[in-house]
Every structure is written in C-alpha cells, then in structure tokens.
XYZ file of C-alpha atoms in Angstrom:
497
model
C 6.927 -34.668 -22.971
C 8.823 -37.054 -25.228
C 12.633 -37.138 -25.216
C 12.720 -36.161 -28.895
C 10.753 -32.986 -28.216
C 12.772 -32.112 -25.102
C 16.123 -32.528 -26.884
C 14.857 -30.460 -29.796
C 13.901 -27.620 -27.448
C 17.288 -27.765 -25.712
C 19.049 -27.607 -29.068
C 17.037 -24.558 -30.105
C 17.873 -22.837 -26.809
C 21.586 -23.521 -27.274
C 21.487 -22.118 -30.798
C 19.662 -19.022 -29.595
C 22.215 -18.383 -26.839
C 25.079 -18.891 -29.262
C 23.571 -16.330 -31.625
C 23.201 -13.811 -28.794
C 26.831 -14.312 -27.744
C 27.962 -13.857 -31.324
C 26.039 -10.588 -31.724
C 27.310 -9.284 -28.380
C 30.869 -10.088 -29.432
C 30.437 -8.114 -32.654
C 29.073 -5.058 -30.857
C 31.832 -5.039 -28.264
C 31.707 -3.722 -24.745
C 30.253 -0.297 -24.186
C 32.041 1.968 -21.743
C 29.892 3.164 -18.853
C 28.883 6.788 -19.130
C 30.719 9.017 -16.712
C 28.701 11.124 -14.317
C 29.086 14.717 -15.542
C 28.584 16.047 -12.013
C 27.370 19.514 -11.176
C 27.950 22.001 -14.036
C 30.011 25.095 -13.368
C 27.110 27.349 -14.328
C 24.922 25.928 -11.552
C 24.331 28.333 -8.650
C 25.752 27.417 -5.234
C 27.909 24.657 -6.718
C 30.425 24.686 -3.902
C 27.697 24.523 -1.250
C 26.024 21.566 -2.965
C 29.289 19.653 -3.229
C 30.091 20.368 0.393
C 26.673 19.144 1.536
C 27.008 15.996 -0.560
C 30.391 15.290 1.014
C 28.958 15.816 4.494
C 26.128 13.422 3.654
C 28.624 10.737 2.640
C 30.552 11.200 5.854
C 27.389 10.962 7.992
C 26.320 7.732 6.278
C 29.768 6.193 6.809
C 29.764 7.185 10.469
C 26.275 5.733 10.892
C 27.368 2.435 9.325
C 30.396 2.237 11.609
C 28.275 2.961 14.685
C 25.766 0.292 13.682
C 28.566 -2.205 13.171
C 30.009 -1.473 16.621
C 26.595 -1.786 18.279
C 26.038 -5.109 16.556
C 29.402 -6.415 17.720
C 28.721 -5.329 21.324
C 25.383 -7.123 21.414
C 26.936 -10.261 19.934
C 29.587 -10.191 22.667
C 26.884 -9.810 25.339
C 25.038 -12.778 23.933
C 28.167 -14.932 23.884
C 28.885 -14.057 27.511
C 25.376 -15.042 28.507
C 25.696 -18.376 26.707
C 29.156 -19.193 28.097
C 28.496 -17.908 31.650
C 25.014 -18.996 32.772
C 25.700 -17.826 36.347
C 25.792 -14.104 35.505
C 24.199 -11.706 37.977
C 20.631 -10.546 37.366
C 21.758 -6.917 37.279
C 23.744 -7.606 34.110
C 20.775 -9.336 32.470
C 18.227 -6.578 33.102
C 19.437 -4.052 30.472
C 19.608 -6.761 27.824
C 16.086 -7.962 28.632
C 14.793 -4.395 28.586
C 16.285 -3.845 25.121
C 14.682 -7.015 23.787
C 11.353 -6.037 25.372
C 11.469 -2.641 23.720
C 12.204 -4.189 20.335
C 9.317 -6.650 20.683
C 6.975 -3.803 21.607
C 8.120 -1.875 18.521
C 7.537 -4.897 16.284
C 4.041 -5.392 17.735
C 3.208 -1.734 17.158
C 4.416 -1.967 13.554
C 2.374 -5.117 12.963
C -0.730 -3.420 14.405
C -0.283 -0.402 12.171
C 0.236 -2.489 9.047
C -2.654 -4.924 9.525
C -4.280 -4.877 6.062
C -7.614 -6.328 7.173
C -8.359 -3.396 9.459
C -7.524 -1.016 6.634
C -9.889 -2.940 4.349
C -12.715 -2.542 6.877
C -12.072 1.194 7.161
C -12.041 1.674 3.394
C -15.169 -0.449 2.932
C -17.047 1.666 5.494
C -15.968 4.831 3.707
C -17.274 3.503 0.377
C -20.660 2.543 1.877
C -21.049 5.911 3.613
C -20.117 7.930 0.518
C -22.348 5.987 -1.911
C -25.926 6.628 -2.945
C -26.172 3.326 -4.861
C -24.165 0.231 -3.903
C -23.451 -2.469 -6.481
C -22.829 -5.841 -4.836
C -20.936 -7.919 -7.403
C -21.715 -11.645 -7.377
C -20.012 -14.490 -9.186
C -22.721 -16.105 -11.314
C -21.201 -19.528 -10.594
C -22.072 -19.201 -6.887
C -24.263 -16.111 -6.334
C -25.467 -17.087 -2.886
C -21.943 -17.737 -1.654
C -20.870 -14.249 -2.788
C -23.497 -12.443 -0.720
C -22.471 -11.081 2.662
C -25.382 -10.514 5.117
C -23.274 -8.268 7.383
C -22.445 -5.869 4.539
C -26.049 -5.812 3.292
C -27.275 -5.093 6.813
C -24.784 -2.211 7.114
C -26.114 -0.772 3.838
C -29.708 -1.009 5.068
C -28.801 0.714 8.344
C -26.846 3.412 6.497
C -29.968 5.308 5.501
C -31.507 5.997 2.102
C -29.119 3.853 0.044
C -30.004 1.572 -2.830
C -28.536 -1.917 -3.214
C -28.242 -3.534 -6.665
C -26.958 -7.047 -7.409
C -24.661 -7.593 -10.423
C -24.293 -11.165 -11.723
C -20.787 -11.044 -13.207
C -19.044 -13.892 -15.110
C -22.440 -14.925 -16.447
C -20.834 -16.555 -19.510
C -19.386 -19.361 -17.326
C -22.755 -20.911 -16.357
C -25.490 -22.505 -18.476
C -28.281 -20.199 -19.643
C -31.004 -22.128 -17.829
C -29.133 -21.853 -14.548
C -28.565 -18.130 -15.130
C -32.286 -17.558 -15.735
C -33.194 -19.487 -12.569
C -30.810 -17.386 -10.471
C -32.119 -14.177 -12.015
C -35.705 -15.115 -11.175
C -34.635 -15.980 -7.613
C -32.611 -12.824 -6.892
C -34.877 -10.235 -8.513
C -37.574 -11.017 -5.936
C -35.382 -9.285 -3.335
C -33.307 -6.660 -5.175
C -32.763 -5.274 -8.698
C -30.389 -7.689 -10.453
C -28.275 -7.039 -13.562
C -26.784 -9.749 -15.779
C -23.226 -8.733 -16.653
C -20.113 -10.000 -18.360
C -17.079 -7.710 -17.958
C -14.785 -7.052 -20.895
C -11.291 -8.553 -20.720
C -9.612 -6.980 -23.767
C -9.364 -3.441 -22.388
C -6.158 -1.541 -22.973
C -4.317 1.209 -21.158
C -5.087 4.814 -21.966
C -1.773 5.431 -23.744
C -2.133 2.259 -25.772
C -5.677 3.227 -26.756
C -4.539 6.571 -28.171
C -1.723 4.912 -30.070
C -4.093 2.266 -31.385
C -6.518 4.923 -32.633
C -3.734 6.724 -34.464
C -2.550 3.586 -36.215
C -5.942 2.119 -36.996
C -9.040 4.277 -37.304
C -11.452 2.031 -35.512
C -12.880 1.652 -32.031
C -10.489 -0.099 -29.646
C -13.296 -1.840 -27.744
C -15.565 -4.532 -29.099
C -19.140 -4.214 -27.955
C -19.807 -7.911 -28.441
C -17.233 -8.820 -25.772
C -19.011 -7.009 -22.937
C -22.573 -7.968 -22.013
C -24.959 -6.031 -19.783
C -23.149 -2.714 -19.927
C -26.065 -0.831 -21.550
C -28.535 -2.309 -19.068
C -26.445 -1.198 -16.077
C -25.913 2.250 -17.612
C -29.652 2.756 -18.186
C -30.458 1.550 -14.679
C -28.058 4.037 -13.072
C -29.167 6.807 -15.415
C -32.856 6.278 -14.586
C -32.116 6.431 -10.858
C -29.997 9.577 -11.332
C -32.848 11.302 -13.147
C -35.259 10.299 -10.387
C -32.776 11.340 -7.692
C -32.401 14.783 -9.265
C -28.661 15.307 -8.714
C -25.296 13.634 -9.234
C -24.925 10.206 -7.627
C -22.064 8.132 -6.342
C -22.024 4.407 -7.018
C -19.991 2.141 -4.734
C -18.830 -1.292 -5.932
C -18.351 -3.945 -3.234
C -17.918 -7.706 -3.093
C -15.634 -10.568 -2.156
C -12.266 -11.157 -3.869
C -12.133 -12.262 -7.501
C -15.752 -11.464 -8.340
C -14.747 -8.765 -10.855
C -15.354 -5.416 -9.105
C -12.490 -3.575 -10.808
C -13.251 -5.247 -14.152
C -16.798 -3.869 -14.096
C -15.500 -0.339 -13.452
C -12.946 -0.667 -16.263
C -15.699 -1.870 -18.606
C -17.971 1.057 -17.761
C -15.096 3.515 -18.214
C -13.765 1.665 -21.317
C -10.276 2.051 -19.941
C -7.956 0.094 -17.679
C -8.030 2.405 -14.661
C -8.287 -0.075 -11.781
C -5.801 -2.890 -11.290
C -7.119 -6.319 -12.228
C -5.489 -9.730 -12.058
C -5.802 -13.376 -11.094
C -4.378 -12.917 -7.595
C -6.806 -11.979 -4.835
C -6.919 -8.674 -3.020
C -5.294 -6.379 -5.585
C -7.503 -3.406 -4.658
C -6.360 -2.159 -1.234
C -7.976 1.275 -0.939
C -10.992 3.131 -2.327
C -10.550 4.636 -5.777
C -12.891 7.261 -7.277
C -13.567 7.027 -11.033
C -15.658 9.664 -12.814
C -17.833 8.208 -15.575
C -19.528 11.496 -16.496
C -20.752 14.679 -14.824
C -23.637 12.940 -13.087
C -22.284 9.474 -12.181
C -19.145 8.695 -10.170
C -18.044 5.144 -9.335
C -16.034 4.192 -6.220
C -13.948 1.011 -6.215
C -13.506 -0.661 -2.822
C -11.236 -3.360 -1.361
C -12.593 -6.844 -0.875
C -14.870 -7.834 1.970
C -13.131 -9.657 4.815
C -14.222 -13.286 5.222
C -14.926 -14.518 8.730
C -13.049 -17.572 9.962
C -16.350 -19.110 11.115
C -17.275 -20.113 7.545
C -16.808 -23.575 6.087
C -13.474 -24.741 4.676
C -14.671 -24.536 1.057
C -15.954 -20.980 1.598
C -12.622 -19.900 3.066
C -10.792 -21.481 0.144
C -12.928 -19.696 -2.467
C -13.479 -16.302 -0.822
C -10.374 -15.693 1.272
C -7.981 -13.050 -0.111
C -4.946 -14.951 1.184
C -2.592 -16.300 -1.458
C -2.170 -20.000 -2.133
C 1.240 -20.057 -0.425
C -0.233 -18.896 2.913
C -2.858 -21.661 3.124
C -2.372 -25.400 2.851
C -3.363 -26.034 -0.768
C -4.220 -29.724 -0.346
C -6.748 -29.031 2.420
C -8.325 -26.111 0.563
C -8.593 -27.966 -2.742
C -9.969 -31.059 -0.979
C -12.724 -28.959 0.625
C -13.691 -27.587 -2.791
C -13.578 -31.035 -4.378
C -15.863 -32.520 -1.710
C -18.731 -30.241 -2.826
C -18.353 -30.852 -6.576
C -19.888 -33.601 -8.685
C -17.165 -36.269 -8.961
C -18.323 -37.577 -12.336
C -18.290 -34.154 -13.961
C -14.881 -33.390 -12.383
C -13.496 -36.542 -14.014
C -14.841 -35.466 -17.414
C -13.639 -31.881 -17.041
C -10.074 -32.682 -15.987
C -9.870 -35.882 -18.116
C -8.614 -38.134 -15.330
C -9.732 -41.652 -14.305
C -12.180 -42.279 -11.482
C -10.828 -41.548 -8.005
C -11.774 -42.606 -4.503
C -10.423 -39.711 -2.463
C -8.993 -36.208 -3.090
C -5.383 -37.369 -2.672
C -5.811 -39.903 -5.463
C -7.359 -37.208 -7.667
C -4.417 -34.836 -7.116
C -2.009 -37.674 -7.926
C -3.837 -38.451 -11.183
C -4.040 -34.745 -12.061
C -0.297 -34.312 -11.463
C 0.439 -37.247 -13.763
C -1.956 -35.863 -16.364
C -0.471 -32.346 -16.324
C 3.157 -33.471 -16.047
C 3.756 -32.176 -12.523
C 6.590 -34.256 -11.051
C 9.069 -33.880 -8.228
C 12.670 -35.036 -8.094
C 12.774 -38.768 -8.619
C 9.644 -38.826 -10.799
C 7.036 -38.862 -8.012
C 3.864 -36.821 -8.747
C 3.713 -33.351 -7.192
C 0.469 -33.589 -5.224
C 0.771 -30.117 -3.711
C 1.413 -28.553 -7.129
C -1.680 -30.274 -8.538
C -3.769 -28.964 -5.609
C -2.510 -25.424 -6.262
C -3.327 -25.816 -9.952
C -6.886 -26.943 -9.268
C -7.368 -24.186 -6.685
C -6.129 -21.469 -9.046
C -8.413 -22.718 -11.843
C -11.409 -22.862 -9.512
C -10.916 -19.313 -8.216
C -10.010 -17.950 -11.663
C -12.261 -16.807 -14.481
C -12.006 -19.760 -16.863
C -13.428 -22.854 -15.139
C -17.152 -23.358 -15.678
C -19.171 -24.592 -12.706
C -22.649 -23.723 -11.412
C -24.945 -24.038 -8.393
C -28.680 -24.575 -8.253
C -30.754 -21.872 -6.506
C -32.775 -22.898 -3.439
C -36.055 -24.612 -4.212
C -38.119 -22.241 -2.059
C -37.560 -18.499 -1.717
C -37.382 -17.043 1.761
C -36.338 -13.427 2.438
C -33.106 -13.026 4.422
C -33.399 -11.951 8.078
C -31.964 -8.447 7.429
C -34.646 -7.724 4.794
C -38.394 -7.323 5.013
C -41.084 -6.387 2.495
C -40.793 -2.664 3.248
C -37.024 -2.596 2.759
C -37.218 -4.588 -0.494
C -39.889 -2.218 -1.829
C -37.766 0.831 -0.965
C -34.733 -0.702 -2.667
C -36.649 -1.056 -5.934
C -38.021 2.485 -5.976
C -36.414 4.902 -8.425
C -35.367 2.189 -10.900
C -37.001 1.346 -14.212
C -37.487 -2.379 -13.565
C -39.397 -3.060 -16.801
C -36.545 -1.791 -18.939
C -34.073 -3.694 -16.732
C -35.974 -6.927 -17.348
C -35.825 -6.372 -21.116
C -32.106 -5.660 -21.006
C -31.463 -8.786 -18.922
C -33.404 -10.913 -21.397
C -31.352 -9.459 -24.250
C -28.116 -10.096 -22.331
C -29.003 -13.728 -21.623
C -29.883 -14.225 -25.285
C -26.548 -12.763 -26.458
C -24.432 -14.768 -23.992
C -23.018 -17.976 -25.332
C -22.815 -19.996 -22.140
C -21.501 -23.559 -21.754
C -23.680 -26.628 -21.745
C -24.660 -28.304 -18.517
C -22.738 -31.443 -19.503
C -19.500 -29.467 -19.857
C -19.872 -27.647 -16.531
C -19.365 -28.946 -13.008
C -22.269 -29.007 -10.573
C -21.210 -27.432 -7.287
C -23.062 -27.479 -3.966
C -23.077 -23.996 -2.475
C -22.465 -23.448 1.242
C -24.939 -20.573 1.431
C -24.342 -17.005 2.525
C -20.775 -16.071 3.437
C -20.274 -14.335 6.756
C -18.040 -11.288 6.615
C -16.415 -8.863 9.049
C -17.320 -5.175 9.093
C -16.069 -4.001 12.485
C -12.350 -3.722 13.128
C -12.697 -5.101 16.661
C -13.948 -8.437 15.252
C -10.729 -9.001 13.289
C -8.401 -11.377 15.172
C -4.868 -10.182 15.779
C -2.573 -11.983 13.368
C 1.123 -11.612 14.023
C 3.668 -12.776 11.426
C 5.045 -16.250 12.027
C 8.585 -16.224 13.330
C 11.010 -19.066 13.795
C 11.370 -20.471 17.296
C 15.157 -20.289 17.264
C 15.574 -16.881 15.713
C 18.758 -15.085 16.662
C 18.769 -11.608 18.079
C 21.281 -10.639 15.455
C 18.738 -11.067 12.671
C 16.161 -8.891 14.448
C 18.751 -6.190 15.084
C 19.864 -6.360 11.487
C 16.309 -5.806 10.258
C 15.864 -2.826 12.600
C 19.137 -1.330 11.450
C 18.189 -1.838 7.819
C 14.906 0.025 8.348
C 16.803 2.854 10.071
C 19.280 2.937 7.203
C 16.450 3.148 4.653
C 14.843 6.048 6.531
C 18.181 7.894 6.628
C 18.716 7.295 2.911
C 15.209 8.492 2.043
C 15.681 11.665 4.081
C 19.042 12.317 2.463
C 17.643 11.702 -1.027
C 14.915 14.248 -0.443
C 17.324 16.890 0.749
C 20.189 16.152 -1.652
C 19.286 14.628 -5.026
C 21.634 12.107 -6.564
C 22.362 14.419 -9.464
C 24.206 16.704 -7.060
C 26.689 13.935 -6.341
C-alpha cells in the first residue's frame, strides 16, 4: 500500500471518530435504568426477597472459603520450597490432593474427547439410514473416499451407498466427465453444486413480503433435481418412508447439500472445519428425511498432505508451514506460479516468502511473514474458491471391500438411466474453469479413517512444564463457582433480585 493511500485512510478514520464523538456529545449521557425489583402485587414477595438475600450470603461465604483454601495451599507450597527437608508424613496429604486433581482432569478430558463423540454419532447415522450419501470434493474425489466407512455401510445390511460429487464447478468439465465415468462403474454418482446464497428462515419470509419473488435462484444450484429424482425413485421402489444419511470428510459440503435440498439454512456451514458435531434430522417431506452427521475422523497413518487437507483441526493447532509445504509438493509448480502470480521458486519456503511479499504480509521490521503466507495458502486450498483437479487412475480396479455382487445390489432400486441424463444436463449447465487456470494436483489415494472408538489415540491437552498449582486450583474453583451460579440461577431468577 502506498503512503498516500494509507494516510488518506487514516484521515478518514479520524474524521469518522470525530463525528461520532460530536454526535455522542450532543445526545448526552443516558442514565442507567434502575431495577424495578419485585412488584408489590407479586405473590410471596417477602419469601423471594429472603431467598435472594440468602443466596447472596451463601455466594459470599463460598468465595471467602475458596480464598482461605487458596491461601493455605500457597503457604504449604512455600514451606515445601523453603524447607526441602520436611518429613514425608507432611508431604503425603499434599501429594494425594494433587493426585486426585490430576485424576479429575483426566476424567474430564476423557469425557470431552470430541473424536469419540464423532465416531458415536457417525455410527448412529449409518445405522439409522436406508440410503447413505457419501459427499466427495470433485477436486479430489478419491482422496475424499474412506474405505473403513464404506466397509461399515456394506456390513450394516441392506443399505444403499450413493456418491455425490460436490463443488463440481471448481474443476474443468473434461476432468469432471472422466471422474464420473470412473466412479459410476462402482456406485451411483450424482454431479452436484450446492447453493451458497441461501438465507435464514426469518429472512426468507421477510424477503417474500418485501419482494414478491422466489428467494432462491435455480441457476445457482446444480444437480438438485437429479438427486431428488434419484431418492424419489428409490423411495417408490422401497415402498415406505426412507432416511438418507449424509457422511464425508470435513469441508466437502455435507451441510450445504442439506440446506440446498431444504432451500433453507438449517445446518451450520462455514469455512472452518468440523462445525457439525452431532447428528441432525431434517425432514424434506413426508417420505424423505435427511440426517446430517459429523465429519469422519482421519487416521494419523495417512500422508502429510492428506492430514493437512482432511483433518478437522484448525490451522492454529497444526504447524502451517509443514502442512502447506506437503500440499505444495503434490501440486504443479508452474501452474501454482501462474495462479498466485509469484516468480519461480526453488523450495516451499521461498514460495511462502514471495507470497507474503505479494500479499503484503509483513512482520515487525518489514520481514515477510512466512507463517502467515502458509496459513493463507492452506485456507485457500481447503476452502471453496481455489480451483485444482486430479486425474482419475488410468485403469479401474474395484476396491477390496467391494465385489461385483455388492456393486450390483447397490445399484438396484435406482433409475440409473434418468440419473445419467440428469448428470449430463448438470455438466452442460456448469461453467467450470479452464485447465490452464486450474492447478493439477497429485492425489494420495483413498484416505484411511477411524470408525471404532478404541482406535482413537488418547490426546490430552498440552500443559506447560512449569505450571503452578495455584493456576490449576483457580480453574477448579472457577468451575465450581460456575456450577453454583448456574444452580442458583435456575432456582432464583435474576428478576427476583
């Protein structure tokens, strides 16, 4: 940014703040509204006031007791530090207290392990579903398939598995057709592009009142009619209402597909990974119900690029330079240079330096922010705007968990001829990028996932090596204080104060 532009922006900001101060000065200060308290006409007024007063006294006594306990433990710790030759009998109660606290923290961490909850919810979705939609990112369809989940679906009984190629507008049409021809040999495959301009239910009603037109544009979504007809044909063949489960890895667009089918923003969607944490049932009509599921858990045995693209961990929890370097090593360097408009580079570190200079990412002193550039590239690669594609394998071989009988059973009950026509219409209506403007990416193959809870490694939160006991006690006391406050709020509302 030039100095002229920066100074102009600063001047505008100063003028804006001055205008706000001037308007606030004209309005004057508003007196805070006084709490009216409990009205005289309220029944049992005296009892409510007495209970509120007792509640205040109990909270004050609890705070004082916590303060005294904290001071006693600090004194014990000081004595241990100043007098190293203390008898073992004096040390035993302190060690027992610390051991109990550590056991409590371990129990809390075990209860709150999100990955185990994800596995439980995913199993529930597979068991409750008659048809399972496995959502794949069209930029890397093979890398979005999980053999463990597909094997669990096959072993679950008479369940149908359908592949949905989402984000199909981010790959060239030729590549999309090649992937469709490759995948439809195994399972029914639907070309899809989820809508992104959906609005909340309240906003939709307001929009309809103001402007008498449909709030959703049909040209934005692609493949919705084909998926609807496919599910409807299976429901008619099945003879009763069906449940459709939606599964897949993070950021493939599971919730977006459900919102598009419902034409309403019901499920949470966003750029960050792992927003859906529990199963959510959405009723499309009387005969079809859709179940949203949390993301599949990625095994740590996969390659570094697979972990970087499919792991639900945030960018702050993983080293961004290593993750972005693993992704960059499998991309075409010449097309990366053209896409990000940077000079030729020899190694990933040089690329991140050039990208930081190009995007204006600098640290104190003017040095380029390499880590910020790695985070930027990683977020663009896992987002829904960067166009890259992978070539399908040259020869088709069925996966080990499928055979000809299973693939034939999976296709029964669906109108495949009509599905093929709808896919051809969807590909024709999609305006995909050219091959020259996309980045060629080398896929790592199938991504191994975790279904069983016992296979998830125990991950405890990282703690500092020199953490004081006072901080741990303070956290425990804060949690106790919150539980007391919640219980008191339930029994005595704040309006009674």
